[in-house]
Amino acid sequence: MQASVLLLKPKNLVEIIKIQTTILKSIHDFMTDRGFLQLMPVLTSTVTDPLWPDPGSTIEGTPKIKYAGRELTLTQSMILHKQVAVAMGLDKIYIMSPNIRLEKSFRKITRRHLFEFTQMDFEIKGASMDSVMSLVEDLVIYVLERVKKERAEELEKLGRDLKIPSKPFPRYTSHEMIEKYGKEWEETASKLHDTPFWVTCFKREFYDREDPERPGHYRNYDLIYPEGYGEALSGAEREWEYKRIISRITADGLDPKNFEPYLALAREGLLVPSAGAGIGIERLVWFATGAEHIGDIQPFRRVPGEEIFL
Ligand code: ASN
């Protein structure tokens, strides 16, 4: 290994990774106690999340590889696989899912973007948005309590005074956020809060369910950390009916051919109602440790626009 790589070691790396280990262990404990089954991630696929339209994403393109005479895409998120897994009879699942998202270089300065990260992605058959939001609140409180209890020494060394939020977290709509703070509301609103909060109703990817009673409104949600740390998690109830999915894909200007294996299942009526979400692991570690930049919690930084050493 080049000496320079070792010189780039983030400050307090050992304390940070100890906290990360507690976070991962407590997430597994929580999810398995609640009856979730863990799937292994997929990294190469015939379909992936288009991340379009999505106000939270600025990707340069979908990462692809050629293998055995065909083109495969690298996973941007396992949302479509989660829906298919639920259709296979796996009613409550979670996955520690690595995602590649080729975010544009300017995102280096947001402090919260990586082009390679892992999310704990879960999905529940027949769930409602309220039940998922309540589960996530329990999860976040549980994990932060374990970190505070089991890693008090490390938190003290990092100078991090971690506050445990209480349930229910405040809830706003994206329309309220835009009206109050403008289009770039995420950072400002996050800085002005001292507890995590929810923002609901975003016009984004086709798989997030449009409210059948209020067309133009969406049954999706983001969890936002306080103190300027921004988005923690995003999720939704899902579209599962072919005619809804295809009309959303077409309206978004996406090519249905790119989603054919998934669309074939929908066409046969094999997808089922579900809801879920994904919580970013590195963002949770960043928030829990109070590091300056999200790259500062990684031994091998994956920050858009930065040099990659190893
Ligand atoms: N994990 C997210 C969800 O469950 C999707 C994403 O990461 N784009 O909705």
Tab-separated table of N, CA and C and ligand atoms in Angstrom, residues 49 51 54 76-79 82 99 101 117 119-123 204-205 207-208 220-221 231 233-238 275-279, ligand 1:
chain	number	residue	atom	x	y	z
A	49	ASP	N	-33.122	0.681	-10.564
A	49	ASP	CA	-33.826	1.923	-10.276
A	49	ASP	C	-33.362	3.008	-11.263
A	51	LEU	N	-33.688	6.174	-10.958
A	51	LEU	CA	-33.359	7.410	-10.226
A	51	LEU	C	-33.804	8.641	-11.017
A	54	ASP	N	-36.054	12.426	-9.991
A	54	ASP	CA	-35.772	12.398	-8.557
A	54	ASP	C	-35.054	13.678	-8.166
A	76	GLN	N	-28.348	0.610	-8.773
A	76	GLN	CA	-28.518	1.988	-8.255
A	76	GLN	C	-29.409	1.962	-7.010
A	77	SER	N	-30.356	1.040	-6.993
A	77	SER	CA	-31.031	0.619	-5.761
A	77	SER	C	-31.760	-0.663	-6.098
A	78	MET	N	-32.088	-1.437	-5.074
A	78	MET	CA	-32.753	-2.725	-5.301
A	78	MET	C	-34.273	-2.623	-5.222
A	79	ILE	N	-34.824	-1.417	-5.418
A	79	ILE	CA	-36.267	-1.268	-5.276
A	79	ILE	C	-37.057	-2.281	-6.111
A	82	LYS	N	-36.794	-5.659	-4.697
A	82	LYS	CA	-37.575	-5.789	-3.452
A	82	LYS	C	-39.031	-6.114	-3.782
A	99	ASN	N	-24.996	0.359	-3.287
A	99	ASN	CA	-25.509	1.047	-4.488
A	99	ASN	C	-24.396	1.866	-5.113
A	101	ARG	N	-23.991	5.086	-7.512
A	101	ARG	CA	-24.710	6.211	-8.130
A	101	ARG	C	-23.675	7.227	-8.578
A	117	PHE	N	-22.277	3.631	-1.880
A	117	PHE	CA	-22.693	3.609	-0.468
A	117	PHE	C	-23.553	2.370	-0.242
A	119	GLN	N	-27.196	0.999	1.548
A	119	GLN	CA	-28.417	1.305	2.288
A	119	GLN	C	-29.001	0.023	2.851
A	120	MET	N	-29.640	0.164	4.020
A	120	MET	CA	-30.413	-0.951	4.564
A	120	MET	C	-31.800	-0.762	3.977
A	121	ASP	N	-32.094	-1.602	2.983
A	121	ASP	CA	-33.291	-1.447	2.175
A	121	ASP	C	-34.301	-2.496	2.634
A	122	PHE	N	-35.532	-2.099	2.949
A	122	PHE	CA	-36.509	-3.100	3.402
A	122	PHE	C	-37.851	-2.907	2.717
A	123	GLU	N	-38.652	-3.946	2.733
A	123	GLU	CA	-39.960	-3.909	2.075
A	123	GLU	C	-40.905	-4.837	2.814
A	204	ARG	N	-41.753	11.798	-7.814
A	204	ARG	CA	-40.486	11.167	-8.208
A	204	ARG	C	-40.733	9.813	-8.880
A	205	GLU	N	-39.814	8.843	-8.776
A	205	GLU	CA	-39.844	7.638	-9.607
A	205	GLU	C	-41.207	6.928	-9.639
A	207	TYR	N	-42.271	4.015	-9.253
A	207	TYR	CA	-42.674	2.942	-8.324
A	207	TYR	C	-43.264	3.482	-7.028
A	208	ASP	N	-43.104	4.770	-6.748
A	208	ASP	CA	-43.724	5.372	-5.560
A	208	ASP	C	-45.198	5.646	-5.865
A	220	ASN	N	-45.326	8.842	-0.475
A	220	ASN	CA	-43.911	8.578	-0.206
A	220	ASN	C	-43.402	9.528	0.870
A	221	TYR	N	-42.190	9.246	1.361
A	221	TYR	CA	-41.687	9.958	2.544
A	221	TYR	C	-40.162	9.917	2.591
A	231	GLU	N	-30.966	14.357	4.326
A	231	GLU	CA	-31.750	13.122	4.133
A	231	GLU	C	-31.099	11.873	4.732
A	233	LEU	N	-33.252	8.782	4.868
A	233	LEU	CA	-33.979	7.625	4.325
A	233	LEU	C	-35.013	8.104	3.327
A	234	SER	N	-35.312	7.254	2.332
A	234	SER	CA	-36.487	7.540	1.520
A	234	SER	C	-37.248	6.253	1.294
A	235	GLY	N	-38.562	6.383	1.132
A	235	GLY	CA	-39.392	5.206	0.943
A	235	GLY	C	-40.779	5.583	0.488
A	236	ALA	N	-41.626	4.564	0.342
A	236	ALA	CA	-42.960	4.804	-0.201
A	236	ALA	C	-43.818	3.551	-0.133
A	237	GLU	N	-45.135	3.785	-0.287
A	237	GLU	CA	-46.008	2.708	-0.740
A	237	GLU	C	-45.728	2.585	-2.236
A	238	ARG	N	-45.980	1.397	-2.808
A	238	ARG	CA	-45.597	1.161	-4.213
A	238	ARG	C	-46.783	1.039	-5.155
A	275	ALA	N	-44.917	-1.675	0.869
A	275	ALA	CA	-44.296	-0.380	1.176
A	275	ALA	C	-42.959	-0.672	1.833
A	276	GLY	N	-42.071	0.283	1.786
A	276	GLY	CA	-40.757	0.070	2.383
A	276	GLY	C	-39.948	1.345	2.348
A	277	ALA	N	-38.641	1.181	2.525
A	277	ALA	CA	-37.748	2.337	2.537
A	277	ALA	C	-36.305	1.840	2.562
A	278	GLY	N	-35.382	2.782	2.424
A	278	GLY	CA	-33.967	2.442	2.551
A	278	GLY	C	-33.270	3.524	3.369
A	279	ILE	N	-32.507	3.091	4.371
A	279	ILE	CA	-31.778	4.072	5.198
A	279	ILE	C	-30.284	3.958	4.890
B	1	ASN	N1	-34.620	2.476	-1.150
B	1	ASN	C1	-35.576	3.393	-1.703
B	1	ASN	C2	-36.980	2.914	-1.428
B	1	ASN	O1	-37.167	1.891	-0.819
B	1	ASN	C3	-35.372	3.607	-3.173
B	1	ASN	C4	-34.054	4.294	-3.511
B	1	ASN	O2	-33.062	4.123	-2.864
B	1	ASN	N2	-34.032	5.068	-4.578
B	1	ASN	O3	-37.911	3.615	-1.802
